[in-house]
Amino acid sequence: MRSGVVDRVALILVIGFLILAVVYATYFNMVNPPNQESTGNEEGDTTVVLIVNKTVDEWKKMYRKYLDIKVNEYKKHGWPIEDNLTHLYSIIDNAKPRYVLIKRYAVDPIGPGKYRDIVFELHIPLFAIQLLNTSEMLKLDDGFYDPFITTLVSVINEYIENTSNIGYTEFRKAYIILTLVHGLRYSEKGPDPVHPLLALYRGYGVCETQTYTALTLLSKAGIWSALIYVKHEKPPDHVRPAVHIEFPPWWKGKIPEPYIWKNMTFYAVEVTHTGRFFVDKVPNSWIEYVCPPNTDRVIDVSPHS
């Protein structure tokens, strides 16, 4: 008899604990802003979750505008437009509210030897992936006007603005973007360079894919960047991004030898492996082109052009 009473009491306690856990979780989600959920403390072990999400109607409106921009661009330059244009618009107009949740990771350097982990929860509308996979015009685009890429950068900017008291906002923003891209898996036999959203969706790509993704995000975020071309004795050659930033005085890592263009310093970053992150200027390498902030235009500065 006593054993039965003890079992019932234990069961009641377990149920009570579960109810309290649900109530706490519900309260936690209510009091935290939708794009920034924090756990941990301010000593560097904090994890921040940044959420990229919109309603399907919002995405449809934005992707229709994106497709309009690309069509007008092709018409302006006299480039051939795809025959399936009507089908591309129908993919947008008939889209259902179906998403895939992809998690990607980055790091925010918040002080001397202190780093904050960033978890990106990307709620990618499936129709956007279908659209990019169907259209050669969009699949090979740099993604500067892509709605999801634009929204992702807006979420990063909002996070940086809300933590601006830490300082060195541009350095931190660039570091977050570059570590996000660094988290993609490098594949020597991956597909040709693809749209940045497809790279984030697939989670891998060749060096060009990772480099172009970094450059688009950096430019969209308002940061000068450049593409570094590395000539090897035997093919294949290599490319990597470089960024124009100021290192904070508390930075403990080695500041690499930069590339110089018009008195601007560009620090190269190796986003394809787990070795050194910032890397020195190497022999037989040069700036191929420079990406000014807030534009999809590039400045060709290659010595071989």
mmCIF file of C-alpha atoms in Angstrom:
data_model
loop_
_atom_site.group_PDB
_atom_site.id
_atom_site.type_symbol
_atom_site.label_atom_id
_atom_site.label_comp_id
_atom_site.label_asym_id
_atom_site.label_seq_id
_atom_site.Cartn_x
_atom_site.Cartn_y
_atom_site.Cartn_z
ATOM 1 C CA MET A 1 0.000 0.000 0.000
ATOM 2 C CA ARG A 2 2.746 2.439 1.012
ATOM 3 C CA SER A 3 4.557 1.672 -2.250
ATOM 4 C CA GLY A 4 1.440 2.568 -4.261
ATOM 5 C CA VAL A 5 1.056 5.885 -2.435
ATOM 6 C CA VAL A 6 4.713 6.748 -3.075
ATOM 7 C CA ASP A 7 4.303 5.955 -6.773
ATOM 8 C CA ARG A 8 1.252 8.226 -7.030
ATOM 9 C CA VAL A 9 3.030 11.076 -5.237
ATOM 10 C CA ALA A 10 6.033 10.676 -7.551
ATOM 11 C CA LEU A 11 3.744 10.732 -10.598
ATOM 12 C CA ILE A 12 2.023 13.917 -9.340
ATOM 13 C CA LEU A 13 5.407 15.596 -8.786
ATOM 14 C CA VAL A 14 6.571 14.679 -12.297
ATOM 15 C CA ILE A 15 3.373 16.057 -13.859
ATOM 16 C CA GLY A 16 3.711 19.238 -11.809
ATOM 17 C CA PHE A 17 7.307 19.668 -12.945
ATOM 18 C CA LEU A 18 6.320 19.253 -16.598
ATOM 19 C CA ILE A 19 3.542 21.860 -16.240
ATOM 20 C CA LEU A 20 5.998 24.316 -14.679
ATOM 21 C CA ALA A 21 8.483 23.677 -17.508
ATOM 22 C CA VAL A 22 5.836 24.398 -20.142
ATOM 23 C CA VAL A 23 4.745 27.588 -18.352
ATOM 24 C CA TYR A 24 8.368 28.774 -18.053
ATOM 25 C CA ALA A 25 9.107 28.025 -21.704
ATOM 26 C CA THR A 26 5.987 29.881 -22.792
ATOM 27 C CA TYR A 27 6.902 32.890 -20.654
ATOM 28 C CA PHE A 28 10.491 32.869 -21.929
ATOM 29 C CA ASN A 29 9.332 32.954 -25.546
ATOM 30 C CA MET A 30 6.900 35.786 -24.777
ATOM 31 C CA VAL A 31 9.393 38.109 -23.086
ATOM 32 C CA ASN A 32 12.216 37.681 -25.580
ATOM 33 C CA PRO A 33 12.078 39.631 -28.858
ATOM 34 C CA PRO A 34 11.283 37.466 -31.903
ATOM 35 C CA ASN A 35 14.658 37.881 -33.601
ATOM 36 C CA GLN A 36 16.916 37.723 -30.537
ATOM 37 C CA GLU A 37 16.697 35.017 -27.907
ATOM 38 C CA SER A 38 19.600 35.046 -25.437
ATOM 39 C CA THR A 39 20.827 32.529 -22.909
ATOM 40 C CA GLY A 40 23.938 32.507 -20.734
ATOM 41 C CA ASN A 41 25.702 35.603 -19.410
ATOM 42 C CA GLU A 42 27.639 38.612 -20.639
ATOM 43 C CA GLU A 43 31.061 37.096 -20.038
ATOM 44 C CA GLY A 44 31.316 35.666 -23.517
ATOM 45 C CA ASP A 45 29.405 32.377 -23.318
ATOM 46 C CA THR A 46 26.082 33.898 -24.381
ATOM 47 C CA THR A 47 24.284 32.266 -27.270
ATOM 48 C CA VAL A 48 22.023 34.447 -29.401
ATOM 49 C CA VAL A 49 19.431 33.002 -31.763
ATOM 50 C CA LEU A 50 18.687 35.199 -34.769
ATOM 51 C CA ILE A 51 15.529 34.240 -36.637
ATOM 52 C CA VAL A 52 14.882 35.013 -40.294
ATOM 53 C CA ASN A 53 11.218 34.506 -41.074
ATOM 54 C CA LYS A 54 8.264 36.185 -42.793
ATOM 55 C CA THR A 55 4.775 35.182 -43.894
ATOM 56 C CA VAL A 56 4.442 33.535 -47.279
ATOM 57 C CA ASP A 57 2.499 36.546 -48.595
ATOM 58 C CA GLU A 58 5.359 38.861 -47.622
ATOM 59 C CA TRP A 59 7.900 36.598 -49.327
ATOM 60 C CA LYS A 60 5.734 36.338 -52.475
ATOM 61 C CA LYS A 61 5.494 40.113 -52.791
ATOM 62 C CA MET A 62 9.239 40.508 -52.290
ATOM 63 C CA TYR A 63 10.225 37.734 -54.721
ATOM 64 C CA ARG A 64 7.935 39.129 -57.414
ATOM 65 C CA LYS A 65 9.794 42.428 -57.101
ATOM 66 C CA TYR A 66 13.141 40.591 -57.180
ATOM 67 C CA LEU A 67 12.187 38.790 -60.394
ATOM 68 C CA ASP A 68 11.007 42.101 -61.888
ATOM 69 C CA ILE A 69 14.405 43.663 -61.097
ATOM 70 C CA LYS A 70 16.316 40.869 -62.824
ATOM 71 C CA VAL A 71 14.027 40.856 -65.894
ATOM 72 C CA ASN A 72 14.445 44.615 -66.299
ATOM 73 C CA GLU A 73 18.202 44.257 -65.882
ATOM 74 C CA TYR A 74 18.349 41.644 -68.650
ATOM 75 C CA LYS A 75 16.197 43.810 -70.917
ATOM 76 C CA LYS A 76 18.413 46.843 -70.281
ATOM 77 C CA HIS A 77 21.543 44.953 -71.319
ATOM 78 C CA GLY A 78 19.872 43.130 -74.190
ATOM 79 C CA TRP A 79 20.542 39.747 -72.646
ATOM 80 C CA PRO A 80 18.306 36.803 -73.601
ATOM 81 C CA ILE A 81 15.468 36.270 -71.144
ATOM 82 C CA GLU A 82 14.325 32.779 -70.248
ATOM 83 C CA ASP A 83 11.397 31.327 -72.176
ATOM 84 C CA ASN A 84 9.758 30.085 -68.967
ATOM 85 C CA LEU A 85 9.216 33.538 -67.467
ATOM 86 C CA THR A 86 5.469 32.958 -67.048
ATOM 87 C CA HIS A 87 6.202 29.741 -65.178
ATOM 88 C CA LEU A 88 8.639 31.545 -62.859
ATOM 89 C CA TYR A 89 5.972 34.073 -61.870
ATOM 90 C CA SER A 90 3.465 31.249 -61.360
ATOM 91 C CA ILE A 91 5.851 29.563 -58.899
ATOM 92 C CA ILE A 92 5.649 32.738 -56.813
ATOM 93 C CA ASP A 93 1.923 33.391 -57.212
ATOM 94 C CA ASN A 94 0.904 29.788 -56.411
ATOM 95 C CA ALA A 95 3.303 29.363 -53.488
ATOM 96 C CA LYS A 96 2.038 27.615 -50.354
ATOM 97 C CA PRO A 97 3.177 28.460 -46.802
ATOM 98 C CA ARG A 98 5.800 25.736 -46.702
ATOM 99 C CA TYR A 99 9.201 26.308 -45.161
ATOM 100 C CA VAL A 100 12.374 24.450 -44.359
ATOM 101 C CA LEU A 101 14.220 25.352 -41.165
ATOM 102 C CA ILE A 102 17.974 25.521 -41.674
ATOM 103 C CA LYS A 103 20.330 26.323 -38.818
ATOM 104 C CA ARG A 104 23.647 28.015 -39.533
ATOM 105 C CA TYR A 105 26.237 29.222 -37.046
ATOM 106 C CA ALA A 106 28.513 32.219 -36.580
ATOM 107 C CA VAL A 107 30.601 33.954 -33.921
ATOM 108 C CA ASP A 108 30.514 37.502 -32.559
ATOM 109 C CA PRO A 109 33.797 38.764 -30.992
ATOM 110 C CA ILE A 110 32.530 40.917 -28.128
ATOM 111 C CA GLY A 111 35.737 41.671 -26.254
ATOM 112 C CA PRO A 112 39.261 40.518 -25.346
ATOM 113 C CA GLY A 113 39.135 36.744 -25.667
ATOM 114 C CA LYS A 114 35.328 36.820 -25.471
ATOM 115 C CA TYR A 115 33.058 35.407 -28.148
ATOM 116 C CA ARG A 116 29.324 35.042 -28.432
ATOM 117 C CA ASP A 117 27.862 32.152 -30.415
ATOM 118 C CA ILE A 118 25.253 33.112 -32.998
ATOM 119 C CA VAL A 119 22.666 30.580 -34.153
ATOM 120 C CA PHE A 120 20.780 31.573 -37.298
ATOM 121 C CA GLU A 121 17.378 29.968 -37.680
ATOM 122 C CA LEU A 122 16.603 30.387 -41.362
ATOM 123 C CA HIS A 123 12.966 29.698 -42.205
ATOM 124 C CA ILE A 124 13.449 29.439 -45.947
ATOM 125 C CA PRO A 125 10.279 29.406 -48.098
ATOM 126 C CA LEU A 126 10.406 26.349 -50.307
ATOM 127 C CA PHE A 127 9.042 28.217 -53.309
ATOM 128 C CA ALA A 128 12.171 30.429 -53.243
ATOM 129 C CA ILE A 129 14.381 27.349 -53.563
ATOM 130 C CA GLN A 130 12.185 26.032 -56.386
ATOM 131 C CA LEU A 131 12.391 29.416 -58.106
ATOM 132 C CA LEU A 132 16.196 29.570 -57.913
ATOM 133 C CA ASN A 133 16.604 25.968 -59.065
ATOM 134 C CA THR A 134 14.258 26.553 -62.019
ATOM 135 C CA SER A 135 15.720 29.829 -63.275
ATOM 136 C CA GLU A 136 19.239 29.947 -64.696
ATOM 137 C CA MET A 137 18.929 33.727 -64.574
ATOM 138 C CA LEU A 138 18.521 33.645 -60.785
ATOM 139 C CA LYS A 139 20.573 30.574 -59.954
ATOM 140 C CA LEU A 140 23.767 32.305 -61.108
ATOM 141 C CA ASP A 141 22.815 35.705 -59.695
ATOM 142 C CA ASP A 142 24.955 37.245 -56.942
ATOM 143 C CA GLY A 143 21.828 37.511 -54.775
ATOM 144 C CA PHE A 144 22.305 41.164 -53.839
ATOM 145 C CA TYR A 145 18.595 41.899 -54.371
ATOM 146 C CA ASP A 146 17.356 38.536 -53.144
ATOM 147 C CA PRO A 147 14.676 39.084 -50.465
ATOM 148 C CA PHE A 148 15.930 36.374 -48.125
ATOM 149 C CA ILE A 149 19.536 37.608 -48.296
ATOM 150 C CA THR A 150 18.298 41.175 -47.730
ATOM 151 C CA THR A 151 16.269 40.077 -44.708
ATOM 152 C CA LEU A 152 19.161 38.056 -43.290
ATOM 153 C CA VAL A 153 21.450 41.089 -43.427
ATOM 154 C CA SER A 154 18.717 43.250 -41.868
ATOM 155 C CA VAL A 155 18.510 40.829 -38.939
ATOM 156 C CA ILE A 156 22.311 40.993 -38.507
ATOM 157 C CA ASN A 157 22.230 44.806 -38.659
ATOM 158 C CA GLU A 158 19.440 44.931 -36.076
ATOM 159 C CA TYR A 159 21.393 42.682 -33.731
ATOM 160 C CA ILE A 160 24.529 44.826 -34.110
ATOM 161 C CA GLU A 161 22.538 48.028 -33.484
ATOM 162 C CA ASN A 162 20.979 46.541 -30.345
ATOM 163 C CA THR A 163 24.440 45.634 -29.017
ATOM 164 C CA SER A 164 26.267 48.741 -30.232
ATOM 165 C CA ASN A 165 27.414 49.493 -26.679
ATOM 166 C CA ILE A 166 30.038 46.765 -27.194
ATOM 167 C CA GLY A 167 31.647 48.914 -29.896
ATOM 168 C CA TYR A 168 33.546 48.020 -33.085
ATOM 169 C CA THR A 169 30.247 47.345 -34.812
ATOM 170 C CA GLU A 170 31.667 47.071 -38.340
ATOM 171 C CA PHE A 171 34.381 44.615 -37.298
ATOM 172 C CA ARG A 172 31.849 42.495 -35.420
ATOM 173 C CA LYS A 173 29.386 42.589 -38.304
ATOM 174 C CA ALA A 174 32.054 41.462 -40.781
ATOM 175 C CA TYR A 175 33.230 38.724 -38.419
ATOM 176 C CA ILE A 176 29.700 37.374 -37.995
ATOM 177 C CA ILE A 177 29.163 37.261 -41.761
ATOM 178 C CA LEU A 178 32.526 35.661 -42.488
ATOM 179 C CA THR A 179 32.162 32.983 -39.782
ATOM 180 C CA LEU A 180 28.641 32.261 -41.062
ATOM 181 C CA VAL A 181 30.088 31.555 -44.519
ATOM 182 C CA HIS A 182 33.050 29.727 -42.999
ATOM 183 C CA GLY A 183 30.551 27.314 -41.463
ATOM 184 C CA LEU A 184 29.513 26.103 -44.916
ATOM 185 C CA ARG A 185 31.221 22.889 -45.933
ATOM 186 C CA TYR A 186 33.867 23.246 -48.622
ATOM 187 C CA SER A 187 33.442 20.833 -51.526
ATOM 188 C CA GLU A 188 36.092 20.538 -54.231
ATOM 189 C CA LYS A 189 33.602 18.721 -56.459
ATOM 190 C CA GLY A 190 30.579 20.826 -55.666
ATOM 191 C CA PRO A 191 28.402 22.505 -58.284
ATOM 192 C CA ASP A 192 29.475 25.646 -60.085
ATOM 193 C CA PRO A 193 29.137 28.871 -58.100
ATOM 194 C CA VAL A 194 25.516 29.291 -57.141
ATOM 195 C CA HIS A 195 23.200 31.866 -55.600
ATOM 196 C CA PRO A 196 24.019 32.708 -51.923
ATOM 197 C CA LEU A 197 20.618 31.489 -50.718
ATOM 198 C CA LEU A 198 21.203 28.108 -52.395
ATOM 199 C CA ALA A 199 24.602 27.976 -50.688
ATOM 200 C CA LEU A 200 23.022 28.607 -47.271
ATOM 201 C CA TYR A 201 20.289 26.078 -48.045
ATOM 202 C CA ARG A 202 22.649 23.332 -49.237
ATOM 203 C CA GLY A 203 25.338 24.039 -46.663
ATOM 204 C CA TYR A 204 28.287 23.517 -48.993
ATOM 205 C CA GLY A 205 29.963 24.797 -52.118
ATOM 206 C CA VAL A 206 33.185 25.354 -54.012
ATOM 207 C CA CYS A 207 35.502 28.199 -53.014
ATOM 208 C CA GLU A 208 33.837 30.549 -55.501
ATOM 209 C CA THR A 209 30.421 29.898 -53.964
ATOM 210 C CA GLN A 210 31.640 30.632 -50.442
ATOM 211 C CA THR A 211 33.592 33.687 -51.575
ATOM 212 C CA TYR A 212 30.736 35.178 -53.618
ATOM 213 C CA THR A 213 28.320 34.539 -50.747
ATOM 214 C CA ALA A 214 30.615 36.396 -48.338
ATOM 215 C CA LEU A 215 31.088 39.320 -50.732
ATOM 216 C CA THR A 216 27.337 39.720 -51.321
ATOM 217 C CA LEU A 217 26.561 39.681 -47.594
ATOM 218 C CA LEU A 218 29.391 42.095 -46.774
ATOM 219 C CA SER A 219 28.400 44.558 -49.493
ATOM 220 C CA LYS A 220 24.748 44.326 -48.477
ATOM 221 C CA ALA A 221 25.811 45.044 -44.890
ATOM 222 C CA GLY A 222 27.622 48.208 -45.975
ATOM 223 C CA ILE A 223 31.207 46.919 -45.756
ATOM 224 C CA TRP A 224 33.961 47.243 -48.373
ATOM 225 C CA SER A 225 35.259 43.887 -49.559
ATOM 226 C CA ALA A 226 37.306 42.357 -52.364
ATOM 227 C CA LEU A 227 37.874 39.112 -54.196
ATOM 228 C CA ILE A 228 41.422 37.750 -53.910
ATOM 229 C CA TYR A 229 42.655 35.545 -56.733
ATOM 230 C CA VAL A 230 45.394 33.045 -55.822
ATOM 231 C CA LYS A 231 47.343 31.578 -58.740
ATOM 232 C CA HIS A 232 48.652 28.058 -58.143
ATOM 233 C CA GLU A 233 51.450 26.339 -60.045
ATOM 234 C CA LYS A 234 48.987 23.633 -61.003
ATOM 235 C CA PRO A 235 45.220 24.074 -61.401
ATOM 236 C CA PRO A 236 42.844 24.631 -59.853
ATOM 237 C CA ASP A 237 43.477 28.184 -58.734
ATOM 238 C CA HIS A 238 41.783 29.577 -55.639
ATOM 239 C CA VAL A 239 39.728 32.585 -54.573
ATOM 240 C CA ARG A 240 38.974 33.997 -51.139
ATOM 241 C CA PRO A 241 37.239 37.109 -49.794
ATOM 242 C CA ALA A 242 39.004 40.051 -48.205
ATOM 243 C CA VAL A 243 37.473 42.738 -46.029
ATOM 244 C CA HIS A 244 38.271 46.365 -45.275
ATOM 245 C CA ILE A 245 37.981 46.623 -41.486
ATOM 246 C CA GLU A 246 39.716 48.100 -38.445
ATOM 247 C CA PHE A 247 40.888 45.552 -35.884
ATOM 248 C CA PRO A 248 39.982 46.490 -32.296
ATOM 249 C CA PRO A 249 42.893 47.173 -29.908
ATOM 250 C CA TRP A 250 41.913 44.161 -27.828
ATOM 251 C CA TRP A 251 42.201 41.766 -30.764
ATOM 252 C CA LYS A 252 44.562 38.966 -29.660
ATOM 253 C CA GLY A 253 44.957 37.240 -33.012
ATOM 254 C CA LYS A 254 47.656 38.003 -35.533
ATOM 255 C CA ILE A 255 46.781 40.872 -37.840
ATOM 256 C CA PRO A 256 47.684 39.575 -41.321
ATOM 257 C CA GLU A 257 49.634 41.312 -44.053
ATOM 258 C CA PRO A 258 46.955 43.078 -46.094
ATOM 259 C CA TYR A 259 46.306 43.703 -49.758
ATOM 260 C CA ILE A 260 46.349 47.400 -50.678
ATOM 261 C CA TRP A 261 44.129 49.223 -53.147
ATOM 262 C CA LYS A 262 44.064 53.018 -53.274
ATOM 263 C CA ASN A 263 45.400 53.280 -49.703
ATOM 264 C CA MET A 264 42.681 50.919 -48.481
ATOM 265 C CA THR A 265 43.735 47.784 -46.627
ATOM 266 C CA PHE A 266 41.919 44.524 -47.347
ATOM 267 C CA TYR A 267 42.491 41.567 -45.038
ATOM 268 C CA ALA A 268 42.061 38.155 -46.654
ATOM 269 C CA VAL A 269 39.953 35.478 -44.988
ATOM 270 C CA GLU A 270 40.110 31.752 -45.706
ATOM 271 C CA VAL A 271 36.509 30.557 -45.544
ATOM 272 C CA THR A 272 37.047 27.050 -46.918
ATOM 273 C CA HIS A 273 38.922 25.238 -44.133
ATOM 274 C CA THR A 274 39.489 25.121 -40.389
ATOM 275 C CA GLY A 275 43.029 26.548 -40.385
ATOM 276 C CA ARG A 276 43.848 30.189 -39.837
ATOM 277 C CA PHE A 277 40.882 32.498 -40.388
ATOM 278 C CA PHE A 278 42.626 35.736 -41.336
ATOM 279 C CA VAL A 279 45.516 34.929 -43.667
ATOM 280 C CA ASP A 280 48.522 36.876 -44.958
ATOM 281 C CA LYS A 281 48.912 38.118 -48.477
ATOM 282 C CA VAL A 282 50.576 35.303 -50.406
ATOM 283 C CA PRO A 283 52.805 35.288 -53.526
ATOM 284 C CA ASN A 284 51.095 35.054 -56.920
ATOM 285 C CA SER A 285 47.867 36.543 -55.629
ATOM 286 C CA TRP A 286 46.087 39.830 -56.243
ATOM 287 C CA ILE A 287 42.837 41.722 -55.853
ATOM 288 C CA GLU A 288 40.661 40.710 -58.785
ATOM 289 C CA TYR A 289 37.866 43.160 -58.056
ATOM 290 C CA VAL A 290 36.629 45.397 -55.263
ATOM 291 C CA CYS A 291 33.046 45.402 -53.971
ATOM 292 C CA PRO A 292 31.900 48.812 -52.713
ATOM 293 C CA PRO A 293 29.288 48.809 -49.941
ATOM 294 C CA ASN A 294 25.560 48.920 -50.614
ATOM 295 C CA THR A 295 25.720 48.128 -54.329
ATOM 296 C CA ASP A 296 25.857 45.096 -56.590
ATOM 297 C CA ARG A 297 28.426 46.790 -58.821
ATOM 298 C CA VAL A 298 32.088 45.812 -58.624
ATOM 299 C CA ILE A 299 35.293 47.602 -59.549
ATOM 300 C CA ASP A 300 37.553 45.495 -61.744
ATOM 301 C CA VAL A 301 41.135 46.100 -60.601
ATOM 302 C CA SER A 302 42.720 42.894 -61.857
ATOM 303 C CA PRO A 303 46.245 43.400 -63.213
ATOM 304 C CA HIS A 304 45.303 40.974 -66.001
ATOM 305 C CA SER A 305 42.146 42.704 -67.216
#
